[in-house]
Amino acid sequence: MSRSIHSSRFLDLGTLSALTYLRFSTRHRIEGSYSGRHQSRQQGGAGEFVDYCQYSGSEDLRRLDWKVLGRTGKSFVRIYQDETNLLCTLALDVSGSMAFGSSPRRVAASAKLEYAQYLATAMSYLIVHGQDQVGLAVLDDRLRSHLPPGGTLTHLARLHEEIENLTVRPSTTMAAGLRTLFEQSKRRGVLLLMSDFLMDDLSEVFAAIKLFRHRNWEVAVLHLVHPEEESLPAGAAFRFEGMEGEGRLDCSPSDIRADYQKRFARHLAAVRQFALAGGCDYHLVSTSVPYLHTLGGFLVDRAS
Amino acid sequence: MTFLHLWAIIIGVLAAGLPIAVHLLTKPRPVRLPLSTLRFLREAIHQRRTRHVLRDVLILLLRTLAVLLIALAIARPQWGARPLVSDQLDGDAVRVVALDVSQSMAATDRGVAMLERARTSASHFLRYRPGLKVNLLLVGAESRAVFDAPSVNFDQLREELANADVLPERGDVRKLVETAGKMLAPVSQEDRRRRELVIISDFQRSGWAKADFSSLPEGTQIQWESVAPPETLPNLAVLDVRMNMRELAGGCSQCEMDLYNGTPHVRPVEIELRVGESLWNLKATCLPETTTTLTQEIPWKQTGWQAGEVRLTNVDDALAADNVRPFAVHIPAEPNYLIITRQPASMRPSSSWFLECALALRQTSEGKPVTVQRVDPSELDSVTAASADLILLDHPGKLNENTTKLLAGFIRHGKPVLYVTSETQDAMNLKSLLEIVGESVPFPVEFAPPVVGRSRRDLMLASVKRDRPPFHVFGDHLNSVVGQLRFSGGLESRPLEGQHDDDLLAVYNDGSASIVSVTSEVGALAVINADLNESNLAKTGAFVPLLEELVHGLLYHDRGNETARCGEPLFVQLPAETGPSRILQAFDMKNGSLKFDANGNDENKQGELVDEETGTVWRWNSPARPGVYGVRHGEKIVFANAVALSPEESELESLDMQTLGPRLAGGHATYYRNVADGGERRDDFWIWLVVGCVLCMIGEVGAMIAFRD
């Protein structure tokens, strides 16, 4: 644990202490490896009693309520809600556009990737701290690396190390990586996708996300947006250079700001529409907001 | 097109690149910035790029154009050819400024007299410049130079220009060229100064069409400065007044008035005809662009000289001075005739008797027969001859030299003579007479004695001038009248080379002359080549009217020429009976005194009565003002002469000097400018350039507003 704490520059335990009582909650019953505090999709003989049901003959006789049978002569089975641990996979987009905001002149907000690194580090810490398991998937145009969920400190340390060493790669697609992740994921859980969704295959991405949803994964989408992406930087003239090999463009932002903002807003709306249509939990995250606030809000929202 | 400030063009061209340079220099250095959302930016730009490019190009063009226009405005473009004469030319130069002060320059256009325009234009050429010498010519009938030679006394020249006034004269271009040529002539072979002749005039077609400037010194540059408006100014004028003196005192005359309508419209006019104390108010309609002759019958109650004038009333035209024209008319008494003949009065019938009878048929206004005096050539003296209005010679025999000289002198002084040639001596007399008279009375034929053996009897008239006196009086009966006439006697004749036969009024069938009548400005001489006693002419009814017409033509051959022109020399041989100059006095018949110049100087300084060998002569170098001027002996007016404007000055149509100027210049360089339609070279274009510049700037602002998001 201590190794993890001191090895990642994105983990600030002092600031995280305010969130130690918050837990990553799921809105649906999940399927975990071990007993935990999350409702499992399994209903068995242990856990919290929830109901009776008529014995059909196929149930486990160990859960037959013999007392009721003795008193009434009818056979009922006691149903208990299993609780299991959470298997959360943090999927991070490391395409070139995620590096936006890393320029020294942008002091108002941090880069999206850096923000995602802070957020993922803190999130993983809280998840593991809540006795759950967390994994990591690094996505660009393919699945760059995949760390299956684990709950050990060693695993967490390794995960933090992975997050810390993340670098962007020029890519304009992500669907293929998500499909690969889907294929490699053996057990259901929660997929927490952090991306700016600035990609050419947006519909393909959400088609891939739907695969997870079809397997009853709970998918939460954190749409990272840098404030200068929303309104373009202030200034007379810029030579904008594409971060994913899109070339360069000279222009004065003031000339096209309004039109640009309309198009970007349309993009945000499209992502939100895709996410909600796919049954995902959608959160628009501005990098101008401190990640702890974002994290706290996210957790509170999940818990409510 | 030229530019006043050429340097501004260079600066302007450089400045035209200023907006581009400013754009490049002030163009913000683009901040290199990686952007994740370049795709949205590109889409936005792609949509707006065309619009923005259009805006940028438009603004750049307007801005550049504005700079160019303001540079052009500062450069002051000037249209048209560069004047040959201007203050901007450097170097030594001699300049003659000829200012037309003829009567037509008094014409007004929109209330401004031509002379005032000319004065303003002339003042531009009388400005001091180092190396420049100028003289001012005031062009009228004479070209009056302010100085004898071009001078640097610009103050005096300008003062003379300010004092210049229109003269009631015609402009004499020939004298202008002559005077200007003297002024501009090189003073030495080393004289290489530029020679400039500036002519400021209305360039009347009547005066300038035959101008010839080829005699000016080589290298003279001529600048025409026209003050005439593009459209011919409307003008009505009385061009001439004539008296048809068919009747003497107690009778009537036809007064013919030539009225000129220089407008493009038919104009009704009212005329006031005043003769002495009598006044006639007439009305007429004048056709456009032509001269209309109006006639009025005037009864004469008394003889003598009378002054009159014809005045157009209620006329609104450009030139008022020619709306009135004075004239003088002499109502003669019945003439006295003197027959110089050797035939005695008792010899009847005789040739001279026929003449005497025919002349005596006329009566004076008192009803008495006219005086016909007979005198033998040997008894002829100058007093007797001078008292006769017409001298007739019939069978005079051989005239001695004194008599011949006396008669020749009278002929040259305007005394008409009718010679009936019938004898051989008449050929010698006539030859001697014509030799003394000389070319002033050009006779078309030469008479000679009849050829021996050739009969001169029963001659018929082979050809007559039927439309001229005396035969025109017979009208349609001419052939029957002429056909019955048979002539005998007379002289042979042969035509003289180089003489016109217009004065040969009738020719016999043998080719010899029958009736010859020569009238000139000097005198009048007629010949009837026949012996009236042997011919049947005197026995027919045609004799009296034929003789009367012939005599009338001789007596009044110079009528209608009494009107002199202002500014032009007046030289009048006074009638012999007026007496010597010491008893005569010239005077203004209207004002009673003769004032020949505007300064009120004594009249004899410019007009004088001089006794010459041939009689008294009235000489006047330059009549200054229109009017009727007379010579009186005591209270009796013995002669009168009208001084009027030159009719050419009434025709205000101007010559297109832009086209014809180079042709008239005789090879000299010319430049034409019309002062009336704006005068100066068109250099006001800079105003429009400034307006264009402002419009460009407004357009730029408009484009920025129109393309604003």
XYZ file of N, CA and C in Angstrom, chain A residues 114-270:
471
model
N -3.746 14.135 -18.206
C -3.272 14.313 -16.835
C -4.438 14.288 -15.853
N -5.487 14.976 -16.288
C -6.690 14.991 -15.456
C -7.225 13.564 -15.280
N -7.244 12.854 -16.420
C -7.733 11.478 -16.356
C -6.825 10.610 -15.476
N -5.527 10.895 -15.536
C -4.589 10.135 -14.714
C -4.866 10.366 -13.224
N -5.049 11.653 -12.883
C -5.389 11.960 -11.489
C -6.676 11.250 -11.094
N -7.629 11.377 -11.961
C -8.951 10.843 -11.648
C -8.913 9.319 -11.537
N -8.215 8.687 -12.477
C -8.149 7.218 -12.465
C -7.367 6.709 -11.254
N -6.306 7.429 -10.934
C -5.502 7.027 -9.777
C -6.333 7.087 -8.497
N -7.023 8.207 -8.340
C -7.841 8.379 -7.150
C -8.984 7.379 -7.130
N -9.596 7.204 -8.295
C -10.716 6.269 -8.374
C -10.264 4.852 -8.020
N -9.124 4.438 -8.579
C -8.635 3.086 -8.325
C -8.298 2.905 -6.856
N -7.734 3.959 -6.298
C -7.392 3.891 -4.884
C -8.647 3.694 -4.040
N -9.682 4.474 -4.344
C -10.908 4.379 -3.561
C -11.576 3.010 -3.761
N -11.530 2.510 -4.996
C -12.178 1.231 -5.276
C -11.492 0.112 -4.497
N -10.179 0.134 -4.582
C -9.438 -0.921 -3.847
C -9.627 -0.744 -2.347
N -9.611 0.543 -1.963
C -9.830 0.810 -0.551
C -11.201 0.318 -0.103
N -12.146 0.237 -1.006
C -13.486 -0.271 -0.683
C -13.594 -1.773 -0.875
N -12.474 -2.440 -0.889
C -12.416 -3.884 -0.993
C -12.915 -4.382 -2.338
N -12.868 -3.552 -3.307
C -13.280 -3.970 -4.646
C -12.047 -4.146 -5.516
N -12.305 -4.617 -6.697
C -11.190 -4.856 -7.611
C -11.262 -3.844 -8.771
N -10.098 -3.447 -9.184
C -10.050 -2.456 -10.253
C -9.026 -2.902 -11.300
N -9.412 -2.707 -12.526
C -8.504 -3.032 -13.620
C -8.274 -1.804 -14.487
N -7.399 -1.930 -15.446
C -7.052 -0.777 -16.279
C -6.955 -1.218 -17.739
N -7.606 -0.462 -18.571
C -7.480 -0.694 -20.020
C -7.045 0.622 -20.667
N -5.960 0.567 -21.399
C -5.441 1.759 -22.081
C -5.780 1.619 -23.571
N -6.510 2.625 -24.029
C -7.052 2.519 -25.388
C -6.505 3.632 -26.280
N -6.075 3.219 -27.425
C -5.916 4.207 -28.507
C -6.637 3.615 -29.711
N -5.927 3.391 -30.815
C -6.643 2.782 -31.930
C -6.778 1.275 -31.735
N -6.134 0.800 -30.665
C -6.294 -0.602 -30.272
C -6.161 -0.644 -28.754
N -6.300 -1.821 -28.254
C -6.133 -1.948 -26.802
C -4.642 -1.957 -26.516
N -4.183 -0.858 -25.998
C -2.745 -0.726 -25.807
C -2.258 -1.628 -24.670
N -2.959 -1.619 -23.564
C -2.611 -2.527 -22.453
C -3.860 -2.804 -21.629
N -3.873 -3.947 -21.033
C -5.049 -4.321 -20.250
C -4.584 -4.984 -18.965
N -4.989 -4.414 -17.900
C -4.673 -4.993 -16.578
C -5.989 -5.456 -15.984
N -6.222 -6.724 -15.922
C -7.510 -7.213 -15.395
C -7.725 -6.754 -13.960
N -8.951 -6.700 -13.543
C -9.213 -6.180 -12.189
C -8.527 -7.018 -11.110
N -8.043 -6.336 -10.114
C -7.424 -6.965 -8.981
C -7.636 -6.128 -7.755
N -7.484 -6.710 -6.618
C -7.774 -5.952 -5.410
C -6.618 -5.869 -4.456
N -5.511 -6.370 -4.906
C -4.366 -6.339 -4.009
C -3.621 -5.027 -4.146
N -2.865 -4.791 -3.107
C -2.078 -3.562 -3.142
C -1.001 -3.640 -4.225
N -0.522 -4.823 -4.389
C 0.484 -4.992 -5.439
C -0.117 -4.664 -6.808
N -1.332 -5.170 -6.925
C -2.030 -4.877 -8.191
C -2.283 -3.372 -8.350
N -2.653 -2.807 -7.221
C -2.933 -1.362 -7.273
C -1.669 -0.564 -7.598
N -0.600 -1.009 -6.994
C 0.654 -0.312 -7.262
C 1.029 -0.439 -8.742
N 0.822 -1.619 -9.219
C 1.153 -1.824 -10.636
C 0.246 -0.959 -11.539
N -1.012 -0.914 -11.096
C -1.977 -0.125 -11.879
C -1.614 1.357 -11.875
N -1.223 1.823 -10.675
C -0.806 3.233 -10.584
C 0.419 3.494 -11.430
N 1.282 2.523 -11.449
C 2.481 2.682 -12.254
C 2.120 2.777 -13.744
N 1.165 1.941 -14.111
C 0.700 1.973 -15.513
C 0.102 3.353 -15.857
N -0.727 3.798 -14.886
C -1.383 5.108 -15.140
C -0.334 6.214 -15.235
N 0.608 6.151 -14.367
C 1.620 7.201 -14.321
C 2.438 7.248 -15.606
N 2.612 6.121 -16.180
C 3.477 6.062 -17.364
C 2.693 6.204 -18.684
N 1.452 6.565 -18.548
C 0.662 6.678 -19.774
C 1.185 7.824 -20.646
N 1.260 7.569 -21.911
C 1.592 8.626 -22.877
C 0.580 8.560 -24.020
N 0.373 9.693 -24.599
C -0.617 9.741 -25.697
C 0.000 9.166 -26.970
N -0.857 8.703 -27.819
C -0.448 8.197 -29.131
C -1.428 8.745 -30.168
N -0.920 9.128 -31.266
C -1.818 9.649 -32.301
C -2.762 8.557 -32.794
N -3.965 8.775 -32.595
C -4.948 7.828 -33.120
C -6.280 8.532 -33.228
N -7.061 8.087 -34.133
C -8.358 8.734 -34.355
C -9.504 7.746 -34.183
N -9.191 6.520 -33.714
C -10.252 5.523 -33.506
C -10.068 4.884 -32.127
N -11.128 4.303 -31.634
C -11.046 3.642 -30.322
C -11.925 2.383 -30.268
N -12.770 2.219 -31.272
C -13.720 1.119 -31.225
C -13.023 -0.246 -31.200
N -11.962 -0.329 -31.981
C -11.268 -1.617 -32.041
C -10.718 -2.018 -30.679
N -10.155 -1.035 -29.980
C -9.617 -1.302 -28.646
C -10.692 -1.752 -27.687
N -11.871 -1.099 -27.796
C -12.963 -1.470 -26.907
C -13.451 -2.899 -27.200
N -13.491 -3.225 -28.448
C -13.932 -4.581 -28.789
C -12.938 -5.619 -28.254
N -11.697 -5.302 -28.384
C -10.676 -6.211 -27.850
C -10.826 -6.360 -26.339
N -11.054 -5.215 -25.690
C -11.263 -5.252 -24.235
C -12.475 -6.111 -23.896
N -13.503 -5.954 -24.663
C -14.716 -6.732 -24.412
C -14.426 -8.232 -24.529
N -13.646 -8.529 -25.549
C -13.343 -9.947 -25.748
C -12.463 -10.502 -24.617
N -11.600 -9.662 -24.098
C -10.687 -10.136 -23.068
C -11.310 -10.119 -21.670
N -12.427 -9.458 -21.496
C -13.049 -9.368 -20.178
C -13.903 -10.615 -19.964
N -13.510 -11.439 -18.931
C -14.196 -12.702 -18.691
C -15.418 -12.512 -17.812
N -15.390 -11.521 -16.945
C -16.461 -11.380 -15.983
C -17.083 -10.005 -16.101
N -18.374 -10.004 -15.740
C -19.077 -8.755 -15.829
C -18.607 -7.806 -14.729
N -18.777 -6.552 -14.964
C -18.410 -5.576 -13.947
C -18.833 -4.183 -14.382
N -18.022 -3.284 -13.963
C -18.298 -1.889 -14.310
C -17.163 -1.387 -15.222
N -17.581 -0.765 -16.300
C -16.592 -0.159 -17.214
C -16.671 1.359 -17.055
N -15.593 1.887 -16.604
C -15.541 3.357 -16.432
C -14.640 3.926 -17.533
N -15.283 4.520 -18.530
C -14.544 4.981 -19.721
C -14.290 6.480 -19.626
N -13.030 6.824 -19.642
C -12.645 8.253 -19.614
C -12.057 8.607 -20.990
N -12.744 9.476 -21.632
C -12.294 9.850 -22.989
C -12.853 11.220 -23.345
N -12.220 11.828 -24.340
C -12.779 13.099 -24.864
C -13.672 12.832 -26.072
N -13.685 11.617 -26.504
C -14.527 11.211 -27.638
C -14.291 12.048 -28.900
N -13.067 12.534 -29.057
C -12.721 13.233 -30.293
C -12.104 12.204 -31.229
N -12.954 11.529 -31.904
C -12.496 10.427 -32.740
C -13.407 10.325 -33.958
N -12.884 9.627 -34.910
C -13.638 9.533 -36.154
C -14.745 8.480 -36.076
N -14.541 7.466 -35.223
C -15.493 6.342 -35.193
C -16.361 6.402 -33.944
N -16.970 7.518 -33.759
C -17.751 7.702 -32.538
C -18.902 6.697 -32.471
N -19.560 6.520 -33.534
C -20.683 5.566 -33.520
C -20.179 4.149 -33.299
N -19.013 3.863 -33.861
C -18.427 2.536 -33.661
C -18.048 2.328 -32.190
N -17.561 3.379 -31.593
C -17.185 3.293 -30.175
C -18.397 2.930 -29.326
N -19.475 3.631 -29.591
C -20.654 3.346 -28.771
C -21.312 2.011 -29.160
N -21.052 1.589 -30.379
C -21.506 0.245 -30.729
C -20.745 -0.801 -29.901
N -19.449 -0.510 -29.722
C -18.653 -1.418 -28.906
C -19.085 -1.368 -27.444
N -19.433 -0.162 -26.997
C -19.887 -0.006 -25.612
C -21.181 -0.797 -25.402
N -21.980 -0.807 -26.455
C -23.231 -1.559 -26.337
C -22.985 -3.045 -26.113
N -21.865 -3.536 -26.616
C -21.528 -4.942 -26.375
C -21.411 -5.208 -24.865
N -20.760 -4.256 -24.203
C -20.632 -4.380 -22.749
C -22.001 -4.340 -22.100
N -22.799 -3.453 -22.571
C -24.115 -3.318 -21.963
C -24.950 -4.572 -22.195
N -24.751 -5.135 -23.359
C -25.515 -6.363 -23.617
C -25.110 -7.482 -22.689
N -23.901 -7.438 -22.260
C -23.454 -8.452 -21.285
C -23.671 -7.972 -19.869
N -24.534 -6.997 -19.741
C -24.934 -6.474 -18.444
C -23.798 -5.802 -17.684
N -22.883 -5.315 -18.416
C -21.895 -4.448 -17.786
C -22.551 -3.115 -17.474
N -22.107 -2.577 -16.406
C -22.529 -1.198 -16.126
C -21.436 -0.297 -16.670
N -21.861 0.607 -17.536
C -20.876 1.467 -18.210
C -21.101 2.916 -17.774
N -20.053 3.492 -17.289
C -20.085 4.925 -16.941
C -19.110 5.657 -17.865
N -19.631 6.689 -18.461
C -18.815 7.442 -19.421
C -18.449 8.790 -18.812
N -17.185 9.036 -18.694
C -16.699 10.344 -18.249
C -16.146 11.085 -19.483
N -16.892 12.033 -19.898
C -16.520 12.776 -21.106
C -15.663 13.973 -20.703
N -14.404 13.882 -20.987
C -13.470 14.911 -20.552
C -13.410 16.046 -21.595
N -13.575 17.223 -21.071
C -13.563 18.398 -21.956
C -12.675 19.477 -21.344
N -11.805 19.969 -22.145
C -10.968 21.090 -21.684
C -11.718 22.398 -21.971
N -11.672 23.359 -21.080
C -12.438 24.595 -21.310
C -12.067 25.315 -22.616
N -10.843 25.240 -23.033
C -10.446 25.918 -24.274
C -10.943 25.165 -25.500
N -11.318 23.919 -25.278
C -11.961 23.210 -26.377
C -13.379 23.736 -26.588
N -13.963 24.201 -25.541
C -15.342 24.679 -25.655
C -15.425 26.049 -26.335
N -14.450 26.886 -26.069
C -14.597 28.256 -26.565
C -13.390 28.744 -27.350
N -12.447 27.940 -27.565
C -11.199 28.302 -28.238
C -10.441 29.321 -27.377
N -9.161 29.310 -27.495
C -8.372 30.243 -26.670
C -8.559 31.683 -27.143
N -8.385 32.601 -26.211
C -8.467 34.021 -26.557
C -7.148 34.461 -27.164
N -7.231 35.234 -28.211
C -6.012 35.711 -28.863
C -6.313 36.101 -30.285
N -5.356 36.837 -30.897
C -5.586 37.381 -32.238
C -5.386 36.329 -33.316
N -4.308 35.621 -33.223
C -4.004 34.679 -34.307
C -3.328 33.444 -33.730
N -3.710 32.325 -34.249
C -3.142 31.055 -33.786
C -2.823 30.176 -34.981
N -1.824 29.424 -34.792
C -1.584 28.356 -35.758
C -1.882 27.045 -35.032
N -3.079 26.592 -35.287
C -3.518 25.376 -34.605
C -2.959 24.163 -35.327
N -2.437 23.257 -34.509
C -1.868 22.035 -35.076
C -2.651 20.839 -34.554
N -2.994 20.019 -35.483
C -3.758 18.841 -35.090
C -2.921 17.922 -34.199
N -3.554 17.305 -33.236
C -2.834 16.447 -32.300
C -2.889 14.989 -32.734
N -3.589 14.743 -33.783
C -3.692 13.377 -34.258
C -3.391 13.318 -35.747
N -2.349 14.105 -36.112
C -1.921 14.111 -37.504
C -2.905 14.759 -38.455
N -3.565 15.809 -37.981
C -4.575 16.449 -38.844
C -4.037 17.681 -39.558
N -2.749 17.881 -39.463
C -2.186 19.057 -40.128
C -2.278 20.302 -39.273
N -2.168 21.447 -39.914
C -2.185 22.721 -39.184
C -3.162 23.674 -39.844
N -3.503 24.687 -39.053
C -4.503 25.630 -39.553
C -4.263 26.982 -38.903
N -4.114 28.041 -39.764
C -3.933 29.399 -39.249
C -5.276 30.106 -39.267
N -5.596 30.670 -38.165
C -6.848 31.430 -38.151
C -6.910 32.319 -36.922
N -7.871 33.199 -36.974
C -8.137 34.052 -35.826
C -9.388 33.507 -35.141
N -9.254 33.043 -33.943
C -10.397 32.390 -33.285
C -11.631 33.276 -33.201
N -11.377 34.588 -33.093
C -12.539 35.462 -32.925
C -13.464 35.412 -34.134
N -12.879 35.103 -35.306
C -13.698 35.090 -36.518
C -14.694 33.934 -36.525
N -14.283 32.851 -35.932
C -15.099 31.639 -36.112
C -15.554 31.064 -34.778
N -15.336 31.815 -33.720
C -15.619 31.263 -32.394
C -17.064 30.790 -32.276
N -17.964 31.599 -32.705
C -19.381 31.255 -32.543
C -19.718 29.976 -33.298
N -19.225 29.917 -34.539
C -19.525 28.737 -35.353
C -18.871 27.495 -34.752
N -17.670 27.714 -34.299
C -16.952 26.590 -33.682
C -17.693 26.087 -32.445
N -18.142 27.024 -31.650
C -18.830 26.627 -30.417
C -20.113 25.851 -30.731
N -20.762 26.258 -31.776
C -21.963 25.514 -32.164
C -21.612 24.086 -32.531
N -20.545 23.941 -33.283
C -20.162 22.603 -33.723
C -19.697 21.764 -32.539
N -18.965 22.380 -31.645
C -18.491 21.599 -30.493
C -19.656 21.205 -29.573
N -20.568 22.126 -29.423
C -21.750 21.801 -28.612
C -22.542 20.658 -29.245
N -22.581 20.687 -30.563
C -23.277 19.598 -31.255
C -22.563 18.268 -31.015
N -21.244 18.341 -30.957
C -20.461 17.126 -30.677
C -20.748 16.614 -29.253
N -20.780 17.527 -28.296
C -21.072 17.131 -26.912
C -22.455 16.491 -26.819
N -23.391 17.118 -27.508
C -24.755 16.590 -27.479
C -24.811 15.208 -28.108
N -24.026 15.045 -29.180
C -24.034 13.754 -29.869
C -23.474 12.658 -28.957
